[in-house]
């Protein structure tokens, strides 16, 4: 069981408000409550519903200005928790990884790309995720040996296209 992510969520004003009233909570607070609810669902092994909530809401954390990297990392940690079995497609993990990279959160980006590659069934898409993870590792100097291993795996899967040529350049450096 993963601990609560965003403080005390025992006060749920939005549930006690009459259905005709608008909630007075900020979108930021509502987003965190939704993500907390998703974690609670995952703790109850309701992965399908939790996956839907994460799919609809996790990317919103990247759009906040300024980005709350602490909340982002804690949410990602819960998403990446090994005992949770979310039904989120690899391509979505890659999109999140790309957003993390744009925000300069390179370690998080690598984790998201690697998770996406681990769940992706299409070998071509999986290969692209491995390439991006390896590329970030090598450019940001994050466990460069692992980055090179990922580039080698990209080449093992297909060594005849532009992606392979880029991987070969990294391995040649």
PDB file of N, CA, C and O in Angstrom, residues 92-156:
ATOM      1  N   UNK A  92       1.020   6.233 -23.871  1.00  0.00           N
ATOM      2  CA  UNK A  92       0.672   7.267 -22.895  1.00  0.00           C
ATOM      3  C   UNK A  92       1.831   7.517 -21.924  1.00  0.00           C
ATOM      4  O   UNK A  92       2.125   8.661 -21.565  1.00  0.00           O
ATOM      5  N   UNK A  93       2.498   6.447 -21.511  1.00  0.00           N
ATOM      6  CA  UNK A  93       3.686   6.600 -20.664  1.00  0.00           C
ATOM      7  C   UNK A  93       4.735   7.432 -21.409  1.00  0.00           C
ATOM      8  O   UNK A  93       5.401   8.273 -20.816  1.00  0.00           O
ATOM      9  N   UNK A  94       4.871   7.189 -22.723  1.00  0.00           N
ATOM     10  CA  UNK A  94       5.838   7.941 -23.516  1.00  0.00           C
ATOM     11  C   UNK A  94       5.465   9.422 -23.568  1.00  0.00           C
ATOM     12  O   UNK A  94       6.336  10.292 -23.503  1.00  0.00           O
ATOM     13  N   UNK A  95       4.178   9.713 -23.708  1.00  0.00           N
ATOM     14  CA  UNK A  95       3.732  11.117 -23.737  1.00  0.00           C
ATOM     15  C   UNK A  95       4.084  11.796 -22.420  1.00  0.00           C
ATOM     16  O   UNK A  95       4.568  12.948 -22.407  1.00  0.00           O
ATOM     17  N   UNK A  96       3.851  11.102 -21.315  1.00  0.00           N
ATOM     18  CA  UNK A  96       4.206  11.663 -20.008  1.00  0.00           C
ATOM     19  C   UNK A  96       5.717  11.853 -19.892  1.00  0.00           C
ATOM     20  O   UNK A  96       6.196  12.839 -19.353  1.00  0.00           O
ATOM     21  N   UNK A  97       6.477  10.883 -20.393  1.00  0.00           N
ATOM     22  CA  UNK A  97       7.935  10.990 -20.379  1.00  0.00           C
ATOM     23  C   UNK A  97       8.407  12.197 -21.175  1.00  0.00           C
ATOM     24  O   UNK A  97       9.318  12.913 -20.758  1.00  0.00           O
ATOM     25  N   UNK A  98       7.775  12.432 -22.300  1.00  0.00           N
ATOM     26  CA  UNK A  98       8.117  13.581 -23.124  1.00  0.00           C
ATOM     27  C   UNK A  98       7.828  14.889 -22.389  1.00  0.00           C
ATOM     28  O   UNK A  98       8.631  15.833 -22.435  1.00  0.00           O
ATOM     29  N   UNK A  99       6.697  14.935 -21.689  1.00  0.00           N
ATOM     30  CA  UNK A  99       6.353  16.135 -20.898  1.00  0.00           C
ATOM     31  C   UNK A  99       7.379  16.348 -19.776  1.00  0.00           C
ATOM     32  O   UNK A  99       7.797  17.474 -19.521  1.00  0.00           O
ATOM     33  N   UNK A 100       7.778  15.269 -19.122  1.00  0.00           N
ATOM     34  CA  UNK A 100       8.767  15.376 -18.046  1.00  0.00           C
ATOM     35  C   UNK A 100      10.096  15.885 -18.597  1.00  0.00           C
ATOM     36  O   UNK A 100      10.755  16.734 -17.986  1.00  0.00           O
ATOM     37  N   UNK A 101      10.477  15.392 -19.775  1.00  0.00           N
ATOM     38  CA  UNK A 101      11.728  15.852 -20.387  1.00  0.00           C
ATOM     39  C   UNK A 101      11.661  17.343 -20.707  1.00  0.00           C
ATOM     40  O   UNK A 101      12.617  18.089 -20.456  1.00  0.00           O
ATOM     41  N   UNK A 102      10.526  17.805 -21.237  1.00  0.00           N
ATOM     42  CA  UNK A 102      10.364  19.232 -21.556  1.00  0.00           C
ATOM     43  C   UNK A 102      10.505  20.103 -20.313  1.00  0.00           C
ATOM     44  O   UNK A 102      10.972  21.237 -20.398  1.00  0.00           O
ATOM     45  N   UNK A 103      10.097  19.572 -19.164  1.00  0.00           N
ATOM     46  CA  UNK A 103      10.181  20.334 -17.916  1.00  0.00           C
ATOM     47  C   UNK A 103      11.533  20.178 -17.231  1.00  0.00           C
ATOM     48  O   UNK A 103      11.749  20.686 -16.129  1.00  0.00           O
ATOM     49  N   UNK A 104      12.448  19.420 -17.851  1.00  0.00           N
ATOM     50  CA  UNK A 104      13.781  19.244 -17.282  1.00  0.00           C
ATOM     51  C   UNK A 104      13.845  18.204 -16.181  1.00  0.00           C
ATOM     52  O   UNK A 104      14.821  18.140 -15.444  1.00  0.00           O
ATOM     53  N   UNK A 105      12.829  17.366 -16.090  1.00  0.00           N
ATOM     54  CA  UNK A 105      12.786  16.303 -15.072  1.00  0.00           C
ATOM     55  C   UNK A 105      13.276  15.011 -15.726  1.00  0.00           C
ATOM     56  O   UNK A 105      12.508  14.093 -16.005  1.00  0.00           O
ATOM     57  N   UNK A 106      14.579  14.952 -15.978  1.00  0.00           N
ATOM     58  CA  UNK A 106      15.142  13.896 -16.801  1.00  0.00           C
ATOM     59  C   UNK A 106      15.029  12.505 -16.182  1.00  0.00           C
ATOM     60  O   UNK A 106      14.731  11.542 -16.882  1.00  0.00           O
ATOM     61  N   UNK A 107      15.279  12.384 -14.891  1.00  0.00           N
ATOM     62  CA  UNK A 107      15.176  11.067 -14.251  1.00  0.00           C
ATOM     63  C   UNK A 107      13.751  10.540 -14.333  1.00  0.00           C
ATOM     64  O   UNK A 107      13.531   9.357 -14.620  1.00  0.00           O
ATOM     65  N   UNK A 108      12.799  11.412 -14.093  1.00  0.00           N
ATOM     66  CA  UNK A 108      11.393  11.026 -14.194  1.00  0.00           C
ATOM     67  C   UNK A 108      11.047  10.647 -15.631  1.00  0.00           C
ATOM     68  O   UNK A 108      10.361   9.649 -15.872  1.00  0.00           O
ATOM     69  N   UNK A 109      11.552  11.414 -16.586  1.00  0.00           N
ATOM     70  CA  UNK A 109      11.296  11.117 -17.998  1.00  0.00           C
ATOM     71  C   UNK A 109      11.804   9.720 -18.355  1.00  0.00           C
ATOM     72  O   UNK A 109      11.094   8.936 -19.001  1.00  0.00           O
ATOM     73  N   UNK A 110      13.000   9.411 -17.916  1.00  0.00           N
ATOM     74  CA  UNK A 110      13.577   8.087 -18.196  1.00  0.00           C
ATOM     75  C   UNK A 110      12.692   6.988 -17.595  1.00  0.00           C
ATOM     76  O   UNK A 110      12.387   5.990 -18.250  1.00  0.00           O
ATOM     77  N   UNK A 111      12.267   7.176 -16.349  1.00  0.00           N
ATOM     78  CA  UNK A 111      11.422   6.173 -15.698  1.00  0.00           C
ATOM     79  C   UNK A 111      10.120   5.970 -16.466  1.00  0.00           C
ATOM     80  O   UNK A 111       9.666   4.832 -16.639  1.00  0.00           O
ATOM     81  N   UNK A 112       9.523   7.048 -16.939  1.00  0.00           N
ATOM     82  CA  UNK A 112       8.257   6.950 -17.655  1.00  0.00           C
ATOM     83  C   UNK A 112       8.449   6.285 -19.017  1.00  0.00           C
ATOM     84  O   UNK A 112       7.642   5.436 -19.423  1.00  0.00           O
ATOM     85  N   UNK A 113       9.521   6.639 -19.728  1.00  0.00           N
ATOM     86  CA  UNK A 113       9.800   5.988 -21.013  1.00  0.00           C
ATOM     87  C   UNK A 113      10.072   4.494 -20.816  1.00  0.00           C
ATOM     88  O   UNK A 113       9.591   3.660 -21.580  1.00  0.00           O
ATOM     89  N   UNK A 114      10.829   4.147 -19.785  1.00  0.00           N
ATOM     90  CA  UNK A 114      11.131   2.735 -19.538  1.00  0.00           C
ATOM     91  C   UNK A 114       9.879   1.961 -19.158  1.00  0.00           C
ATOM     92  O   UNK A 114       9.695   0.813 -19.581  1.00  0.00           O
ATOM     93  N   UNK A 115       9.011   2.564 -18.366  1.00  0.00           N
ATOM     94  CA  UNK A 115       7.749   1.898 -18.011  1.00  0.00           C
ATOM     95  C   UNK A 115       6.913   1.679 -19.263  1.00  0.00           C
ATOM     96  O   UNK A 115       6.350   0.602 -19.465  1.00  0.00           O
ATOM     97  N   UNK A 116       6.841   2.699 -20.096  1.00  0.00           N
ATOM     98  CA  UNK A 116       6.093   2.565 -21.343  1.00  0.00           C
ATOM     99  C   UNK A 116       6.648   1.448 -22.212  1.00  0.00           C
ATOM    100  O   UNK A 116       5.894   0.657 -22.788  1.00  0.00           O
ATOM    101  N   UNK A 117       7.966   1.382 -22.310  1.00  0.00           N
ATOM    102  CA  UNK A 117       8.600   0.324 -23.104  1.00  0.00           C
ATOM    103  C   UNK A 117       8.317  -1.049 -22.512  1.00  0.00           C
ATOM    104  O   UNK A 117       8.159  -2.030 -23.238  1.00  0.00           O
ATOM    105  N   UNK A 118       8.214  -1.131 -21.195  1.00  0.00           N
ATOM    106  CA  UNK A 118       7.985  -2.434 -20.560  1.00  0.00           C
ATOM    107  C   UNK A 118       6.561  -2.945 -20.767  1.00  0.00           C
ATOM    108  O   UNK A 118       6.337  -4.152 -20.737  1.00  0.00           O
ATOM    109  N   UNK A 119       5.605  -2.052 -20.989  1.00  0.00           N
ATOM    110  CA  UNK A 119       4.213  -2.496 -21.156  1.00  0.00           C
ATOM    111  C   UNK A 119       3.773  -2.498 -22.615  1.00  0.00           C
ATOM    112  O   UNK A 119       2.731  -3.081 -22.942  1.00  0.00           O
ATOM    113  N   UNK A 120       4.534  -1.866 -23.488  1.00  0.00           N
ATOM    114  CA  UNK A 120       4.141  -1.757 -24.894  1.00  0.00           C
ATOM    115  C   UNK A 120       4.293  -3.097 -25.613  1.00  0.00           C
ATOM    116  O   UNK A 120       5.320  -3.758 -25.485  1.00  0.00           O
ATOM    117  N   UNK A 121       3.269  -3.467 -26.366  1.00  0.00           N
ATOM    118  CA  UNK A 121       3.285  -4.733 -27.088  1.00  0.00           C
ATOM    119  C   UNK A 121       3.819  -4.584 -28.517  1.00  0.00           C
ATOM    120  O   UNK A 121       4.413  -5.504 -29.054  1.00  0.00           O
ATOM    121  N   UNK A 122       3.615  -3.428 -29.120  1.00  0.00           N
ATOM    122  CA  UNK A 122       4.105  -3.175 -30.475  1.00  0.00           C
ATOM    123  C   UNK A 122       5.620  -2.944 -30.404  1.00  0.00           C
ATOM    124  O   UNK A 122       6.090  -1.985 -29.783  1.00  0.00           O
ATOM    125  N   UNK A 123       6.368  -3.807 -31.062  1.00  0.00           N
ATOM    126  CA  UNK A 123       7.825  -3.770 -30.961  1.00  0.00           C
ATOM    127  C   UNK A 123       8.418  -2.459 -31.482  1.00  0.00           C
ATOM    128  O   UNK A 123       9.387  -1.936 -30.922  1.00  0.00           O
ATOM    129  N   UNK A 124       7.830  -1.887 -32.523  1.00  0.00           N
ATOM    130  CA  UNK A 124       8.353  -0.635 -33.081  1.00  0.00           C
ATOM    131  C   UNK A 124       8.172   0.516 -32.097  1.00  0.00           C
ATOM    132  O   UNK A 124       9.069   1.345 -31.927  1.00  0.00           O
ATOM    133  N   UNK A 125       7.025   0.565 -31.465  1.00  0.00           N
ATOM    134  CA  UNK A 125       6.764   1.628 -30.495  1.00  0.00           C
ATOM    135  C   UNK A 125       7.622   1.413 -29.255  1.00  0.00           C
ATOM    136  O   UNK A 125       8.206   2.356 -28.718  1.00  0.00           O
ATOM    137  N   UNK A 126       7.720   0.162 -28.815  1.00  0.00           N
ATOM    138  CA  UNK A 126       8.563  -0.173 -27.659  1.00  0.00           C
ATOM    139  C   UNK A 126      10.011   0.259 -27.904  1.00  0.00           C
ATOM    140  O   UNK A 126      10.669   0.840 -27.041  1.00  0.00           O
ATOM    141  N   UNK A 127      10.479   0.009 -29.103  1.00  0.00           N
ATOM    142  CA  UNK A 127      11.839   0.345 -29.485  1.00  0.00           C
ATOM    143  C   UNK A 127      12.081   1.851 -29.400  1.00  0.00           C
ATOM    144  O   UNK A 127      13.117   2.314 -28.930  1.00  0.00           O
ATOM    145  N   UNK A 128      11.101   2.626 -29.844  1.00  0.00           N
ATOM    146  CA  UNK A 128      11.228   4.087 -29.787  1.00  0.00           C
ATOM    147  C   UNK A 128      11.313   4.555 -28.329  1.00  0.00           C
ATOM    148  O   UNK A 128      12.097   5.440 -27.993  1.00  0.00           O
ATOM    149  N   UNK A 129      10.517   3.952 -27.438  1.00  0.00           N
ATOM    150  CA  UNK A 129      10.580   4.302 -26.019  1.00  0.00           C
ATOM    151  C   UNK A 129      11.945   3.996 -25.416  1.00  0.00           C
ATOM    152  O   UNK A 129      12.489   4.788 -24.642  1.00  0.00           O
ATOM    153  N   UNK A 130      12.500   2.843 -25.787  1.00  0.00           N
ATOM    154  CA  UNK A 130      13.849   2.494 -25.316  1.00  0.00           C
ATOM    155  C   UNK A 130      14.876   3.506 -25.823  1.00  0.00           C
ATOM    156  O   UNK A 130      15.783   3.907 -25.089  1.00  0.00           O
ATOM    157  N   UNK A 131      14.708   3.917 -27.078  1.00  0.00           N
ATOM    158  CA  UNK A 131      15.643   4.892 -27.638  1.00  0.00           C
ATOM    159  C   UNK A 131      15.578   6.198 -26.858  1.00  0.00           C
ATOM    160  O   UNK A 131      16.614   6.764 -26.491  1.00  0.00           O
ATOM    161  N   UNK A 132      14.372   6.695 -26.613  1.00  0.00           N
ATOM    162  CA  UNK A 132      14.242   7.961 -25.884  1.00  0.00           C
ATOM    163  C   UNK A 132      14.816   7.860 -24.470  1.00  0.00           C
ATOM    164  O   UNK A 132      15.485   8.781 -24.006  1.00  0.00           O
ATOM    165  N   UNK A 133      14.550   6.743 -23.800  1.00  0.00           N
ATOM    166  CA  UNK A 133      15.102   6.567 -22.447  1.00  0.00           C
ATOM    167  C   UNK A 133      16.627   6.567 -22.497  1.00  0.00           C
ATOM    168  O   UNK A 133      17.292   7.251 -21.703  1.00  0.00           O
ATOM    169  N   UNK A 134      17.197   5.821 -23.435  1.00  0.00           N
ATOM    170  CA  UNK A 134      18.647   5.775 -23.575  1.00  0.00           C
ATOM    171  C   UNK A 134      19.229   7.120 -23.961  1.00  0.00           C
ATOM    172  O   UNK A 134      20.272   7.535 -23.438  1.00  0.00           O
ATOM    173  N   UNK A 135      18.560   7.807 -24.865  1.00  0.00           N
ATOM    174  CA  UNK A 135      19.005   9.125 -25.313  1.00  0.00           C
ATOM    175  C   UNK A 135      19.065  10.110 -24.146  1.00  0.00           C
ATOM    176  O   UNK A 135      20.060  10.821 -23.974  1.00  0.00           O
ATOM    177  N   UNK A 136      18.024  10.135 -23.350  1.00  0.00           N
ATOM    178  CA  UNK A 136      17.996  11.048 -22.191  1.00  0.00           C
ATOM    179  C   UNK A 136      19.085  10.674 -21.199  1.00  0.00           C
ATOM    180  O   UNK A 136      19.794  11.539 -20.673  1.00  0.00           O
ATOM    181  N   UNK A 137      19.228   9.371 -20.937  1.00  0.00           N
ATOM    182  CA  UNK A 137      20.274   8.921 -20.012  1.00  0.00           C
ATOM    183  C   UNK A 137      21.652   9.403 -20.471  1.00  0.00           C
ATOM    184  O   UNK A 137      22.447   9.884 -19.668  1.00  0.00           O
ATOM    185  N   UNK A 138      21.914   9.269 -21.751  1.00  0.00           N
ATOM    186  CA  UNK A 138      23.235   9.639 -22.264  1.00  0.00           C
ATOM    187  C   UNK A 138      23.429  11.156 -22.312  1.00  0.00           C
ATOM    188  O   UNK A 138      24.501  11.648 -21.948  1.00  0.00           O
ATOM    189  N   UNK A 139      22.408  11.899 -22.716  1.00  0.00           N
ATOM    190  CA  UNK A 139      22.540  13.364 -22.786  1.00  0.00           C
ATOM    191  C   UNK A 139      22.631  13.989 -21.393  1.00  0.00           C
ATOM    192  O   UNK A 139      23.361  14.959 -21.198  1.00  0.00           O
ATOM    193  N   UNK A 140      21.876  13.419 -20.434  1.00  0.00           N
ATOM    194  CA  UNK A 140      21.852  13.990 -19.076  1.00  0.00           C
ATOM    195  C   UNK A 140      22.856  13.315 -18.141  1.00  0.00           C
ATOM    196  O   UNK A 140      22.899  13.642 -16.957  1.00  0.00           O
ATOM    197  N   UNK A 141      23.639  12.375 -18.669  1.00  0.00           N
ATOM    198  CA  UNK A 141      24.644  11.659 -17.879  1.00  0.00           C
ATOM    199  C   UNK A 141      24.005  10.963 -16.670  1.00  0.00           C
ATOM    200  O   UNK A 141      24.482  11.064 -15.548  1.00  0.00           O
ATOM    201  N   UNK A 142      22.927  10.219 -16.931  1.00  0.00           N
ATOM    202  CA  UNK A 142      22.238   9.449 -15.892  1.00  0.00           C
ATOM    203  C   UNK A 142      22.465   7.968 -16.167  1.00  0.00           C
ATOM    204  O   UNK A 142      21.825   7.406 -17.044  1.00  0.00           O
ATOM    205  N   UNK A 143      23.359   7.344 -15.463  1.00  0.00           N
ATOM    206  CA  UNK A 143      23.659   5.930 -15.649  1.00  0.00           C
ATOM    207  C   UNK A 143      23.887   5.638 -17.138  1.00  0.00           C
ATOM    208  O   UNK A 143      23.102   4.963 -17.792  1.00  0.00           O
ATOM    209  N   UNK A 144      24.976   6.154 -17.639  1.00  0.00           N
ATOM    210  CA  UNK A 144      25.267   6.063 -19.066  1.00  0.00           C
ATOM    211  C   UNK A 144      25.415   4.629 -19.558  1.00  0.00           C
ATOM    212  O   UNK A 144      25.080   4.336 -20.709  1.00  0.00           O
ATOM    213  N   UNK A 145      25.876   3.736 -18.705  1.00  0.00           N
ATOM    214  CA  UNK A 145      25.983   2.324 -19.109  1.00  0.00           C
ATOM    215  C   UNK A 145      24.608   1.749 -19.427  1.00  0.00           C
ATOM    216  O   UNK A 145      24.445   1.022 -20.402  1.00  0.00           O
ATOM    217  N   UNK A 146      23.643   2.071 -18.600  1.00  0.00           N
ATOM    218  CA  UNK A 146      22.263   1.614 -18.853  1.00  0.00           C
ATOM    219  C   UNK A 146      21.741   2.247 -20.141  1.00  0.00           C
ATOM    220  O   UNK A 146      21.058   1.582 -20.924  1.00  0.00           O
ATOM    221  N   UNK A 147      22.079   3.498 -20.382  1.00  0.00           N
ATOM    222  CA  UNK A 147      21.686   4.162 -21.623  1.00  0.00           C
ATOM    223  C   UNK A 147      22.261   3.449 -22.835  1.00  0.00           C
ATOM    224  O   UNK A 147      21.569   3.262 -23.846  1.00  0.00           O
ATOM    225  N   UNK A 148      23.508   3.029 -22.729  1.00  0.00           N
ATOM    226  CA  UNK A 148      24.142   2.301 -23.836  1.00  0.00           C
ATOM    227  C   UNK A 148      23.492   0.931 -24.024  1.00  0.00           C
ATOM    228  O   UNK A 148      23.313   0.478 -25.155  1.00  0.00           O
ATOM    229  N   UNK A 149      23.119   0.281 -22.925  1.00  0.00           N
ATOM    230  CA  UNK A 149      22.421  -1.007 -23.025  1.00  0.00           C
ATOM    231  C   UNK A 149      21.094  -0.836 -23.766  1.00  0.00           C
ATOM    232  O   UNK A 149      20.723  -1.680 -24.593  1.00  0.00           O
ATOM    233  N   UNK A 150      20.398   0.256 -23.461  1.00  0.00           N
ATOM    234  CA  UNK A 150      19.127   0.511 -24.140  1.00  0.00           C
ATOM    235  C   UNK A 150      19.347   0.770 -25.628  1.00  0.00           C
ATOM    236  O   UNK A 150      18.568   0.303 -26.469  1.00  0.00           O
ATOM    237  N   UNK A 151      20.406   1.476 -25.963  1.00  0.00           N
ATOM    238  CA  UNK A 151      20.718   1.715 -27.377  1.00  0.00           C
ATOM    239  C   UNK A 151      21.072   0.406 -28.085  1.00  0.00           C
ATOM    240  O   UNK A 151      20.679   0.186 -29.234  1.00  0.00           O
ATOM    241  N   UNK A 152      21.781  -0.469 -27.394  1.00  0.00           N
ATOM    242  CA  UNK A 152      22.099  -1.781 -27.981  1.00  0.00           C
ATOM    243  C   UNK A 152      20.832  -2.581 -28.228  1.00  0.00           C
ATOM    244  O   UNK A 152      20.698  -3.254 -29.252  1.00  0.00           O
ATOM    245  N   UNK A 153      19.891  -2.489 -27.298  1.00  0.00           N
ATOM    246  CA  UNK A 153      18.619  -3.198 -27.474  1.00  0.00           C
ATOM    247  C   UNK A 153      17.845  -2.631 -28.665  1.00  0.00           C
ATOM    248  O   UNK A 153      17.210  -3.374 -29.412  1.00  0.00           O
ATOM    249  N   UNK A 154      17.908  -1.319 -28.841  1.00  0.00           N
ATOM    250  CA  UNK A 154      17.273  -0.684 -30.004  1.00  0.00           C
ATOM    251  C   UNK A 154      17.852  -1.291 -31.279  1.00  0.00           C
ATOM    252  O   UNK A 154      17.111  -1.640 -32.210  1.00  0.00           O
ATOM    253  N   UNK A 155      19.170  -1.449 -31.330  1.00  0.00           N
ATOM    254  CA  UNK A 155      19.830  -2.025 -32.505  1.00  0.00           C
ATOM    255  C   UNK A 155      19.497  -3.501 -32.685  1.00  0.00           C
ATOM    256  O   UNK A 155      19.355  -3.975 -33.823  1.00  0.00           O
ATOM    257  N   UNK A 156      19.363  -4.231 -31.586  1.00  0.00           N
ATOM    258  CA  UNK A 156      19.018  -5.646 -31.675  1.00  0.00           C
ATOM    259  C   UNK A 156      17.625  -5.838 -32.264  1.00  0.00           C
ATOM    260  O   UNK A 156      17.387  -6.793 -33.011  1.00  0.00           O
TER     261      UNK A 156
END
